[in-house]
Short mmCIF file of C-alpha atoms in Angstrom, two decimals:
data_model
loop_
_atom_site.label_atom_id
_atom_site.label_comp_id
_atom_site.label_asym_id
_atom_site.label_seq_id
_atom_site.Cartn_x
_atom_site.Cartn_y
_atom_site.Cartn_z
CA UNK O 29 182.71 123.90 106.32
CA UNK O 30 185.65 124.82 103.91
CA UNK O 31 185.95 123.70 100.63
CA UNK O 32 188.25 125.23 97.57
CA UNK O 33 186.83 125.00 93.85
CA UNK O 34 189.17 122.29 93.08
CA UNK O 35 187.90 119.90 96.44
CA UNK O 36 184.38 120.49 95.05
CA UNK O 37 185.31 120.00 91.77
CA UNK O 38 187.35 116.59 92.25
CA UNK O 39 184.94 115.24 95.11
CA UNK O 40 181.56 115.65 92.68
CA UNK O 41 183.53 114.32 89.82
CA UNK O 42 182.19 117.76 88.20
CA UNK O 43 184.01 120.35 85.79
CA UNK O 44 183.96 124.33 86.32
CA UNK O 45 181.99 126.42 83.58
CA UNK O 46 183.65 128.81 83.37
CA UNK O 47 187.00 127.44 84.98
CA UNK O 48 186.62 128.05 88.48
CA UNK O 49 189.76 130.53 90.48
CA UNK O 50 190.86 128.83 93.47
CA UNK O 51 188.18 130.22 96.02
CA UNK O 52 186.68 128.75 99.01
CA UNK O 53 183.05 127.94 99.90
CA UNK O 54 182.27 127.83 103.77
CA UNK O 55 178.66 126.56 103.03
CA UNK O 56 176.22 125.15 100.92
CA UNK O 57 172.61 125.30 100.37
CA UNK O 58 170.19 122.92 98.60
CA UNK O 59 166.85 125.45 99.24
CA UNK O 60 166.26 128.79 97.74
CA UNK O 61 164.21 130.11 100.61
CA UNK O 62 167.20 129.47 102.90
CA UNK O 63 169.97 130.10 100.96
CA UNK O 64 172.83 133.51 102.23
CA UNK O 65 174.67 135.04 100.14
CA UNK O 66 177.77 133.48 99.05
CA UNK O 67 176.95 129.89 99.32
CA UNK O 68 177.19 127.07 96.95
CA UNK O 69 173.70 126.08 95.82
CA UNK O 70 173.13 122.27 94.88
CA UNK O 71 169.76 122.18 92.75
CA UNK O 72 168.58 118.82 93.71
CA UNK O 73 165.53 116.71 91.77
CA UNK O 74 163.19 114.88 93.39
CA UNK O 75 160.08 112.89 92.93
CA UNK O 76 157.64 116.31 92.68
CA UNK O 77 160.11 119.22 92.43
CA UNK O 78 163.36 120.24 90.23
CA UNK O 79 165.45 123.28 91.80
CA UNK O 80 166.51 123.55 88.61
CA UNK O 81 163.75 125.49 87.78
CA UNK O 82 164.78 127.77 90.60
CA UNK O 83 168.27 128.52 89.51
CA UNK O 84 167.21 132.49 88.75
CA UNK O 85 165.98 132.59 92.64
CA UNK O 86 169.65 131.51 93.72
CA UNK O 87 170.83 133.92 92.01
CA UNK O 88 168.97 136.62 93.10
CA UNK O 89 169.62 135.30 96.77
CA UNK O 90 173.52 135.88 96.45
CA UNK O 91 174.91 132.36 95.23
CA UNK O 92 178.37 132.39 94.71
CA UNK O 93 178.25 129.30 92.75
CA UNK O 94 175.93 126.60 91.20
CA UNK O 95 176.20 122.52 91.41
CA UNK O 96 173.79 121.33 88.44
CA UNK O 97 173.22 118.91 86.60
CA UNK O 98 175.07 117.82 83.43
CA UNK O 99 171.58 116.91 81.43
CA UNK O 100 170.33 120.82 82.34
CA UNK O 101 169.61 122.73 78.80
CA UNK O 102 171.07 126.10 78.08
CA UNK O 103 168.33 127.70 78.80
CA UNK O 104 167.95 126.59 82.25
CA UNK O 105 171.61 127.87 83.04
CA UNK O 106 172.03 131.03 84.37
CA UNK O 107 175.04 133.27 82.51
CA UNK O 108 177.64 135.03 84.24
CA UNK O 109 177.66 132.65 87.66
CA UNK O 110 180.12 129.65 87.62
CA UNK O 111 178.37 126.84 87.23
CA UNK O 112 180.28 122.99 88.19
CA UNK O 113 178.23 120.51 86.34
CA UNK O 114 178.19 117.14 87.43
CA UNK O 115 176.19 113.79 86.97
CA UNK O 116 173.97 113.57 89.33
CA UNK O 117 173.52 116.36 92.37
CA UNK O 118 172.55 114.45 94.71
CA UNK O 119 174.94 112.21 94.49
CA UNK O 120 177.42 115.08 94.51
CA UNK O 121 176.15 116.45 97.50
CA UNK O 122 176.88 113.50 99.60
CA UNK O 123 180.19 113.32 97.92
CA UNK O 124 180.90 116.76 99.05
CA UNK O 125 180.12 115.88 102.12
CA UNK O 126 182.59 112.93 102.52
CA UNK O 127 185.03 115.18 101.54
CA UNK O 128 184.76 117.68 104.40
CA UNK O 129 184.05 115.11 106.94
CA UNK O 130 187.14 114.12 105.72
CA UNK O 131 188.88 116.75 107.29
CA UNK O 132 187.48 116.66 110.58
CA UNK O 133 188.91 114.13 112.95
CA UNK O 134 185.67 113.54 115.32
CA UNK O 135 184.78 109.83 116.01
CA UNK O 136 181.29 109.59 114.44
CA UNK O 137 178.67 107.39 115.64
CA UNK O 138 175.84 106.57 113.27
CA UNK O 139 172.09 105.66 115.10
CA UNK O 140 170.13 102.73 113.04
CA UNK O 141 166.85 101.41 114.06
CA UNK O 142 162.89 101.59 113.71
CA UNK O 143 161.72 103.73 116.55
CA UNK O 144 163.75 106.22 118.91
CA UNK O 145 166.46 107.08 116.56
CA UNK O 146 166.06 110.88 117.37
CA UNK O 147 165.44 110.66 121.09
CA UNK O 148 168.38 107.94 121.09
CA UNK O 149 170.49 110.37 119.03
CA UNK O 150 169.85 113.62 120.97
CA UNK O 151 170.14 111.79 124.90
CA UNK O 152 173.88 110.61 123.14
CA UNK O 153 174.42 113.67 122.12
CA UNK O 154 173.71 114.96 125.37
CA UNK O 155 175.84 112.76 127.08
CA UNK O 156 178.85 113.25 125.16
CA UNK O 157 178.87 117.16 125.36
CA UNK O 158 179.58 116.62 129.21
CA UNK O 159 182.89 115.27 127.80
CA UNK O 160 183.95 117.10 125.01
CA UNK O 161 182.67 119.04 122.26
CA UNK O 162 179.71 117.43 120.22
CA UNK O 163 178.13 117.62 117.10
CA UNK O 164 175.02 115.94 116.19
CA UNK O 165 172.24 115.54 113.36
CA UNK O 166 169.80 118.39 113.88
CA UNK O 167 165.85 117.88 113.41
CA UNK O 168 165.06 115.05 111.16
CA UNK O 169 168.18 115.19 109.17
CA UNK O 170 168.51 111.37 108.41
CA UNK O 171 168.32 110.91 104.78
CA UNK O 172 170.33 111.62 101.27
CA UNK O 173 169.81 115.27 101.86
CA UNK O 174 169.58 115.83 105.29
CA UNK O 175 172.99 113.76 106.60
CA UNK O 176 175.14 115.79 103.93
CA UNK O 177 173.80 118.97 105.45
CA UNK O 178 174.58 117.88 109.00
CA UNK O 179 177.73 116.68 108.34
CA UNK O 180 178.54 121.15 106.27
CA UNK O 181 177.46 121.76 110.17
CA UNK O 182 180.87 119.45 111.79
CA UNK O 183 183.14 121.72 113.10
CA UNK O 184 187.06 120.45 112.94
CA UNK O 185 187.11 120.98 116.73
CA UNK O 186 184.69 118.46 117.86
CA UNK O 187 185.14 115.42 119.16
CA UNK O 188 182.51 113.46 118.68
CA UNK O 189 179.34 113.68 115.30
CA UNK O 190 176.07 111.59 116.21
CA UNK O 191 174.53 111.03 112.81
CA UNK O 192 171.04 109.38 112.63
CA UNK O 193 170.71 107.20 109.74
CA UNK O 194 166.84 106.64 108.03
CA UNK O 195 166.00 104.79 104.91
CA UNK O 196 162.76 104.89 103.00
CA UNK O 197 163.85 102.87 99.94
CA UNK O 198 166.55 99.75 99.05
CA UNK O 199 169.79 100.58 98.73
CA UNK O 200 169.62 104.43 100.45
CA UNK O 201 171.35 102.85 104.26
CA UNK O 202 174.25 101.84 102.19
CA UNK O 203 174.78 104.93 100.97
CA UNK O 204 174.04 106.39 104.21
CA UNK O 205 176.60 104.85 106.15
CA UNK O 206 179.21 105.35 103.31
CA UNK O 207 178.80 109.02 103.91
CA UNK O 208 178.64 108.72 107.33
CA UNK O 209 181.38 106.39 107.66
CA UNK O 210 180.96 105.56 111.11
CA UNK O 211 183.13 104.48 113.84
CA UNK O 212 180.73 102.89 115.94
CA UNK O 213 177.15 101.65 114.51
CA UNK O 214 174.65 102.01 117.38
CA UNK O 215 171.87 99.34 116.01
CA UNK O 216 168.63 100.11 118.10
CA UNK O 217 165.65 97.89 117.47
CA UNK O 218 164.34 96.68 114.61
CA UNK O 219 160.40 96.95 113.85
CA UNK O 220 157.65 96.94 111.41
CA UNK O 221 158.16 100.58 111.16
CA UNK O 222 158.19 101.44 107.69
CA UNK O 223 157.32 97.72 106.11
CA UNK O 224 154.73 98.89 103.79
CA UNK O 225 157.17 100.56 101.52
CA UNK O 226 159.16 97.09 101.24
CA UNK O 227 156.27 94.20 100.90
CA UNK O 228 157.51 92.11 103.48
CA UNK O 229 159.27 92.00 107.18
CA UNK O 230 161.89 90.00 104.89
CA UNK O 231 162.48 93.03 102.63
CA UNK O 232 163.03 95.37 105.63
CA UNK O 233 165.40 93.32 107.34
CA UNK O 234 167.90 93.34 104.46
CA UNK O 235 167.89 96.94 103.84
CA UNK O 236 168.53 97.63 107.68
CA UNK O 237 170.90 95.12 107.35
CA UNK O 238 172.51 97.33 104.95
CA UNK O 239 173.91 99.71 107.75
CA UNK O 240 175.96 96.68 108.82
CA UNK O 241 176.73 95.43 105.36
CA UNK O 242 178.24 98.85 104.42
CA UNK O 243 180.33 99.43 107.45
CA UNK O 244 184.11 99.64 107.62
CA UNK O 245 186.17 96.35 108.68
CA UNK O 246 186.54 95.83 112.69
CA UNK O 247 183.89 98.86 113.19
CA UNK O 248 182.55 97.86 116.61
CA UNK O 249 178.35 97.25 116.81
CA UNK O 250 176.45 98.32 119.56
CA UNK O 251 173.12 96.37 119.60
CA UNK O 252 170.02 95.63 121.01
CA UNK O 253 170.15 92.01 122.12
CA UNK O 254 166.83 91.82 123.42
CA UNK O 255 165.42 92.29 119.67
CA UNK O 256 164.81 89.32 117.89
CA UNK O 257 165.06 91.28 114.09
CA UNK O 258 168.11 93.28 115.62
CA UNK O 259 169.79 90.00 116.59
CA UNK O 260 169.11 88.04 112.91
CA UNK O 261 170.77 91.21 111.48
CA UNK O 262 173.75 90.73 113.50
CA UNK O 263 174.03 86.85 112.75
CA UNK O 264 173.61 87.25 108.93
CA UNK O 265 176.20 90.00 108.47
CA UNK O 266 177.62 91.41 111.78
CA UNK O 267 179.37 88.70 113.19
CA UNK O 268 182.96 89.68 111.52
CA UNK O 269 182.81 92.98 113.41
CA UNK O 270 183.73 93.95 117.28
CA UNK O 271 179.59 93.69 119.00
CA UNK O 272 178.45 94.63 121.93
CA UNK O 273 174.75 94.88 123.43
CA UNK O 274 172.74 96.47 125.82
CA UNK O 275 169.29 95.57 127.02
CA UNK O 276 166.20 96.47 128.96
CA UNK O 277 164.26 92.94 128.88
CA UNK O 278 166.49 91.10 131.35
CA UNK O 279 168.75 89.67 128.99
CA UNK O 280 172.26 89.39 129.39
CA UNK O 281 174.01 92.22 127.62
CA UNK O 282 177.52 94.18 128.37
CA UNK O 283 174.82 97.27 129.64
CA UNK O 284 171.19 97.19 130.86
CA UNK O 285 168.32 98.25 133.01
CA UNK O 286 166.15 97.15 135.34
CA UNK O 287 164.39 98.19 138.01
CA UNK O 288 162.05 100.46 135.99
CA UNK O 289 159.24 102.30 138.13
CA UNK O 290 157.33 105.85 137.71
CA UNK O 291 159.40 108.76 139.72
CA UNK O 292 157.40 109.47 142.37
CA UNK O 293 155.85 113.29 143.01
CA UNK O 294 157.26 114.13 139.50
CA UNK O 295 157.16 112.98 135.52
CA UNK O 296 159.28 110.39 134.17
CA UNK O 297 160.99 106.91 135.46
CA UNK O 298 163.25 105.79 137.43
CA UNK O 299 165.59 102.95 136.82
CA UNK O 300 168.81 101.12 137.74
CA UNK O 301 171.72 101.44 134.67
CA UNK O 302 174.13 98.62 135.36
CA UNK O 303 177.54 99.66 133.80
CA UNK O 304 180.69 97.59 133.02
CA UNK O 305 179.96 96.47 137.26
CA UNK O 306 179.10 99.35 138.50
CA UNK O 307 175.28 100.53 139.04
CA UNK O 308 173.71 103.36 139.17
CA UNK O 309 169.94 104.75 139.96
CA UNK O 310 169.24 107.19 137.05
CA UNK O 311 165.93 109.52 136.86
CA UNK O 312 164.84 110.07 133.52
CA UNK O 313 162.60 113.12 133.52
CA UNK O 314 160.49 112.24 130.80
CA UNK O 315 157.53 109.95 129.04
CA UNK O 316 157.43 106.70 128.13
CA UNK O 317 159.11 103.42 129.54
CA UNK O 318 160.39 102.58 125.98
CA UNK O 319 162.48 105.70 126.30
CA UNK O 320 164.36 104.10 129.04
CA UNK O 321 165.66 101.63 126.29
CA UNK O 322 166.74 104.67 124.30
CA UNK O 323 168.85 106.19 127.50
CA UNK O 324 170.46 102.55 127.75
CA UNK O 325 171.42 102.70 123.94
CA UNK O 326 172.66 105.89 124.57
CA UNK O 327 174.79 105.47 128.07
CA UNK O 328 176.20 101.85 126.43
CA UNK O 329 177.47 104.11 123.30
CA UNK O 330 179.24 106.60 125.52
CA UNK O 331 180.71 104.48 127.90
CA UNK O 332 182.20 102.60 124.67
CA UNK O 333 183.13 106.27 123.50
CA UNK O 334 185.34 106.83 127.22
CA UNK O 335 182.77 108.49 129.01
CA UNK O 336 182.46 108.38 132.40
CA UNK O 337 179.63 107.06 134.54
CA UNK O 338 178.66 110.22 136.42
CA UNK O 339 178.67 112.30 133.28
CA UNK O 340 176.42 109.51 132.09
CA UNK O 341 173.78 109.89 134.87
CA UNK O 342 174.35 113.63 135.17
CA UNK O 343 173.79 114.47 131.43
CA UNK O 344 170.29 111.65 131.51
CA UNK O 345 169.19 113.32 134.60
CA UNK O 346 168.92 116.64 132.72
CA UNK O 347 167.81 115.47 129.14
CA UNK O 348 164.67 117.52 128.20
CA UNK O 349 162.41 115.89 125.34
CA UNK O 350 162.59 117.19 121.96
CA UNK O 351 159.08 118.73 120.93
CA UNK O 352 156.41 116.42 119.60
CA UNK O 353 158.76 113.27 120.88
CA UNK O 354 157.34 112.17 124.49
CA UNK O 355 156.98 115.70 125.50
CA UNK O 356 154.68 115.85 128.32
CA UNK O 357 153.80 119.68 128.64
CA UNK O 358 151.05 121.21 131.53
CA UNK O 359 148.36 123.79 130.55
CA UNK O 360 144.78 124.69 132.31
CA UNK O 361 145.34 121.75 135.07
CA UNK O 362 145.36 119.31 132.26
CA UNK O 363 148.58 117.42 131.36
CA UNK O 364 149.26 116.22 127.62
CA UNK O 365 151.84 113.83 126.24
CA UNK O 366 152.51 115.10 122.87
CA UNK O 367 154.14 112.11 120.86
CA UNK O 368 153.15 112.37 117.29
CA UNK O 369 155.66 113.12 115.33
CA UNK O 370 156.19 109.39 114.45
CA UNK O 371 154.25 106.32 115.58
CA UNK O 372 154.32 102.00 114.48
CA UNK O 373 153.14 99.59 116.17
CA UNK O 374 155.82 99.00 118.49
CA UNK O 375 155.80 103.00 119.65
CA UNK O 376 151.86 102.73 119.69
CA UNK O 377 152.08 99.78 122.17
CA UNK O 378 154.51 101.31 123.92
CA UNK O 379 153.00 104.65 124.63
CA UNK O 380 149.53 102.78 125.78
CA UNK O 381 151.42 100.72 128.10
CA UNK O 382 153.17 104.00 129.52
CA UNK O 383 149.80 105.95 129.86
CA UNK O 384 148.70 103.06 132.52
CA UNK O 385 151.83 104.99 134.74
CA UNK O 386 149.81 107.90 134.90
CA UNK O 387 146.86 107.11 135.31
CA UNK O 388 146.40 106.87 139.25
CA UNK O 389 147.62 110.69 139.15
CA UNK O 390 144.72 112.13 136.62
CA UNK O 391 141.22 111.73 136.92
CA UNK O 392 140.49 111.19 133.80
CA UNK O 393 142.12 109.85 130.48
CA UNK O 394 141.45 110.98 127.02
CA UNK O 395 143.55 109.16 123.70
CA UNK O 396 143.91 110.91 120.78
CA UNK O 397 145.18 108.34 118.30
CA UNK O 398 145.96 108.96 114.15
CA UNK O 399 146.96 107.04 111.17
CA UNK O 400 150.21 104.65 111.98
CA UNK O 401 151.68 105.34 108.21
CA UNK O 402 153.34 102.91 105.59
CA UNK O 403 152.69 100.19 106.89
CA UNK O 404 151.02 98.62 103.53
CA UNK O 405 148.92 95.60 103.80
CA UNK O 406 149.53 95.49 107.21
CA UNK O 407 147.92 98.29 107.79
CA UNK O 408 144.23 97.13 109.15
CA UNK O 409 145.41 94.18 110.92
CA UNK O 410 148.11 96.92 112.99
CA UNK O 411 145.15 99.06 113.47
CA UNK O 412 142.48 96.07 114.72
CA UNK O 413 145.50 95.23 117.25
CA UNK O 414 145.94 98.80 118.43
CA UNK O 415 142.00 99.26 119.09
CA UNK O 416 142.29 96.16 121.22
CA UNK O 417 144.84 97.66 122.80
CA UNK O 418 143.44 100.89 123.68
CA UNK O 419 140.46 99.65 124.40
CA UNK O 420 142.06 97.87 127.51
CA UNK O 421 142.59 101.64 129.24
CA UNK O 422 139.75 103.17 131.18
CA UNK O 423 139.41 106.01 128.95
CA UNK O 424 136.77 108.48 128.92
CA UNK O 425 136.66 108.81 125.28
CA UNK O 426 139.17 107.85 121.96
CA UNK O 427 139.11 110.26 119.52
CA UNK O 428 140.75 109.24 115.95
CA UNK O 429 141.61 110.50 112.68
CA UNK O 430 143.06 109.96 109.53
CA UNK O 431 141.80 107.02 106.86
CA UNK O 432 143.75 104.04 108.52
CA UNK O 433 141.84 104.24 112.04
CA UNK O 434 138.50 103.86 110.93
CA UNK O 435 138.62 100.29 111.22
CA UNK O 436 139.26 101.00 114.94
CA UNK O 437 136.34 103.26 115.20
CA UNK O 438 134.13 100.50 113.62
CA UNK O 439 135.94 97.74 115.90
CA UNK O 440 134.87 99.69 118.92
CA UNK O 441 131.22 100.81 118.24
CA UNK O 442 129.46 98.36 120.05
CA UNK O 443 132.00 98.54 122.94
CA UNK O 444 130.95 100.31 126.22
CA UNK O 445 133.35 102.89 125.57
CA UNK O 446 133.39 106.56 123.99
CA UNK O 447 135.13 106.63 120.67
CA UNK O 448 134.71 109.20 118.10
CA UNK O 449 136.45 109.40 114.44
CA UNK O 450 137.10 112.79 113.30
CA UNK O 451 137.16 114.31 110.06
CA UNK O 452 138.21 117.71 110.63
CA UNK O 453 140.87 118.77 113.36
CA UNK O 454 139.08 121.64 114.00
CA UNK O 455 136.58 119.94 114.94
CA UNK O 456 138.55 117.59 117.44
CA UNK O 457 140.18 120.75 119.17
CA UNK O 458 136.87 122.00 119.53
CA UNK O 459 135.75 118.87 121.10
CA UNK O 460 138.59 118.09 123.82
CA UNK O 461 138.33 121.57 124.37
CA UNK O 462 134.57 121.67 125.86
CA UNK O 463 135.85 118.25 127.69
CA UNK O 464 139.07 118.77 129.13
CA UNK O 465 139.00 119.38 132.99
CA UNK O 466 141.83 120.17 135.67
CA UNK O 467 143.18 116.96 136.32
CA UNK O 468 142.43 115.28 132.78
CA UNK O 469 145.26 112.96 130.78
CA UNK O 470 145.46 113.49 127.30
CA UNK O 471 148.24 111.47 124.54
CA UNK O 472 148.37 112.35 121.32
CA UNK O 473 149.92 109.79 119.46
CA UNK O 474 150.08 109.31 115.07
CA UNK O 475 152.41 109.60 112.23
CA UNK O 476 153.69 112.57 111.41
CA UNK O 477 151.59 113.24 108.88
CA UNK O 478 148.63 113.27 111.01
CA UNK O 479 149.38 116.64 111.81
CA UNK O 480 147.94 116.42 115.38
CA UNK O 481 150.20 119.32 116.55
CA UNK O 482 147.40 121.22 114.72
CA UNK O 483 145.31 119.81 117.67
CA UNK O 484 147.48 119.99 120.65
CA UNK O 485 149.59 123.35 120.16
CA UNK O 486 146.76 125.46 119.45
CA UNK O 487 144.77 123.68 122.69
CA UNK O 488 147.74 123.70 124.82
CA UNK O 489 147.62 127.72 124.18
CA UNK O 490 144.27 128.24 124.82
CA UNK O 491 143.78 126.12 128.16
CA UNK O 492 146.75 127.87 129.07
CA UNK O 493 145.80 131.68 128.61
CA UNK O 494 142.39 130.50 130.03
CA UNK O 495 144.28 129.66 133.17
CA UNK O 496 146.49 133.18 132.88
CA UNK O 497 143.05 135.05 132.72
CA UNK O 498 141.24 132.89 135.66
CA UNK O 499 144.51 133.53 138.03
#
């Protein structure tokens, strides 16, 4: 990134104290503890924290420059550091970013939906790096802070930017996409992830429908066609742009898959990709049949983005999991499936269903299952439906946590089956540690905020140095 004092200062509709000489900033920081010397530091507020009070740390970390805002007091300012005072930093910090996107001619492609936005992002990414230089979103940079700071990361020289797009409140999509001002909107499907923070299935629709409202004229829409929300999106407010689809379910669509089996003698699927009349037999080395929707989304984008059909195949062929999404990792004889960094009730379903594919290789199956998160007053009936669900696998025992699935553990009690609810993760490690055998199946599936890579990375380590020390 490379911004002079007057871009900053006319793109965050802000005003140099003292007047600013005409320098230029090549990167900007919104945290303290990560901040190098000679950035720009944006002290944003939030909900439970002002980085306002933390003005003397940037300082002290080398901060060429403060954004603040206008409302600070004197005695919250710093002396002899230039301060650009605006209205409202966040809002400036998006607008900053605008600008330097601005100068960067990659094609940017914004990912919308409820569940595989990352994994959909990153195989795209992927993909489009066998074809020219890429940038994408890193981590879980999809929100008002995190998109700005992906797009200080575009370089001028790329050719493509895959931005992931969240929301967790009204209004915050449109914004989104007017920062990210996309060229193409890749519109996955649309769940009840998330539904609790907006009342009703009603009130979600219309603010993911405001990734479509906000777009451009004639910006071309990838979609889903074989979801049902995705598809009453597109007929309320996408019909006046360029749309396309792709599908897994069988439905027609310009790109889709079929054909979907377990690779045999190793992990992951195997499926046919049917592109523009031409079809190809794709393996997809990782978890989870719902992930071959997400390599669909992904191969329709880049074949809409010039890509060719072998780079497609080549580049999903190769794609390695990000951690705690569908990673499937081996330790002691026992394999785990390590997918809880989010979960709903589609991506619950949807890992339970994929477990079954595994299930004739291990002898035995364990689910460890945590909180599915704002989903409101949806919350126990979700939970009732994913105990029937799990209960429909030959498990040797479901272990739970968090507040939401106790309801499951009560469900289940008088079922012939094992299921334990656990307080303390401690405790569960300890447990599936004096169970686990060579040859045992475990998924660990919950909401991020579960925290069940407590569990599983500490587990993982141990069956694994047990297995260094027994060879």
């Amino acid at each position: 990134m490379k911004l002079t004092a007057p871009e900053i200062q006319n793109a965050a509709s802000g005003r140099w104290l003292p007047a600013m000489p005409d320098r230029t900033f090549e990167s900007i920081s919104t945290d303290t503890r990560q901040l190098r010397p000679g950035d720009l530091f944006v002290a944003l507020r939030g909900e439970s924290f002002d980085a306002h009070d933390f003005l003397p740390r940037a300082v002290e970390a080398g901060a060429a420059a403060l954004v603040i805002a206008a409302s600070t007091p004197p005695e919250k300012r710093p002396a002899a550091i230039p301060l650009l005072e605006v209205p409202d930093t966040l809002r400036a910090l998006g607008d900053l970013a605008v600008a330097w996107r601005g100068k960067c001619p990659a094609r940017r492609i914004a990912v919308v939906g409820s569940s595989g936005k990352t994994t959909t992002r990153n195989m795209l990414a992927a993909i489009l790096r066998e074809a020219g230089p890429t940038h994408a979103s890193a981590g879980n940079f999809n929100n008002l802070i995190g998109v700005p700071l992906s797009l200080f990361t575009l370089e001028p020289s790329a050719r493509w930017s895959v931005l992931e797009l969240g929301m967790n409140l009204p209004g915050e999509l449109t914004r989104l996409t007017a920062i990210a001002d996309p060229d193409l909107l890749l519109l996955l499907g649309i769940g009840s992830a998330h539904v609790g923070q907006f009342g009703s299935q009603e009130a979600l629709l219309e603010a993911k429908g405001e990734s479509v409202r906000a777009l451009r004229p004639n910006v071309p829409i990838l979609f889903d066609s074989g979801n049902t929300n995705t598809w009453r999106i597109i007929e309320r407010w996408g019909n006046d742009h360029p749309l396309s689809t792709f599908s897994t379910d069988g439905r027609e669509a310009g790109v889709w898959s079929d054909a979907i089996e377990p690779a045999e003698g190793r992990q992951g699927y195997c499926f046919t990709l049917h592109l523009e009349g031409t079809s190809h037999r794709v393996l997809l080395p990782m978890f989870g049949r719902h992930n071959v929707a997400n390599a669909t989304a992904a191969a329709a984008a880049a074949r809409a983005l010039g890509v060719a059909p072998e780079e497609i195949v080549r580049a999903l062929s190769n794609f390695q999991a990000a951690s705690m999404r569908s990673e499937i990792r081996e330790a002691g004889g026992v394999t785990f499936v390590v997918d809880c960094y989010n979960a709903n009730p589609e991506s619950m379903r949807a890992a339970l269903e994929s477990v079954s594919d595994l299930l004739a290789r291990h002898k035995r199956l364990f689910l460890v299952l945590g909180d599915m998160l704002e989903l409101g007053e949806d919350a126990r009936r979700c939970h009732l439906a994913l105990a029937g669900q799990a209960a429909a696998l030959p498990f040797e025992e479901l272990c739970l946590v968090g507040r939401e699935t106790r309801v499951m553990a009560e469900a289940l009690a008088h079922a012939d089956k094992r299921v334990t609810h656990f307080e303390d993760l401690e405790a569960l490690r300890a447990t599936l540690e004096s169970r686990l055998q060579p040859g045992d199946l475990v998924l660990f599936k919950a909401s991020r905020g579960n925290r069940l890579e407590r569990v599983a990375d500490p587990l993982i380590q141990t069956l694994s140095q047990e297995k260094g020390v027994k060879d």
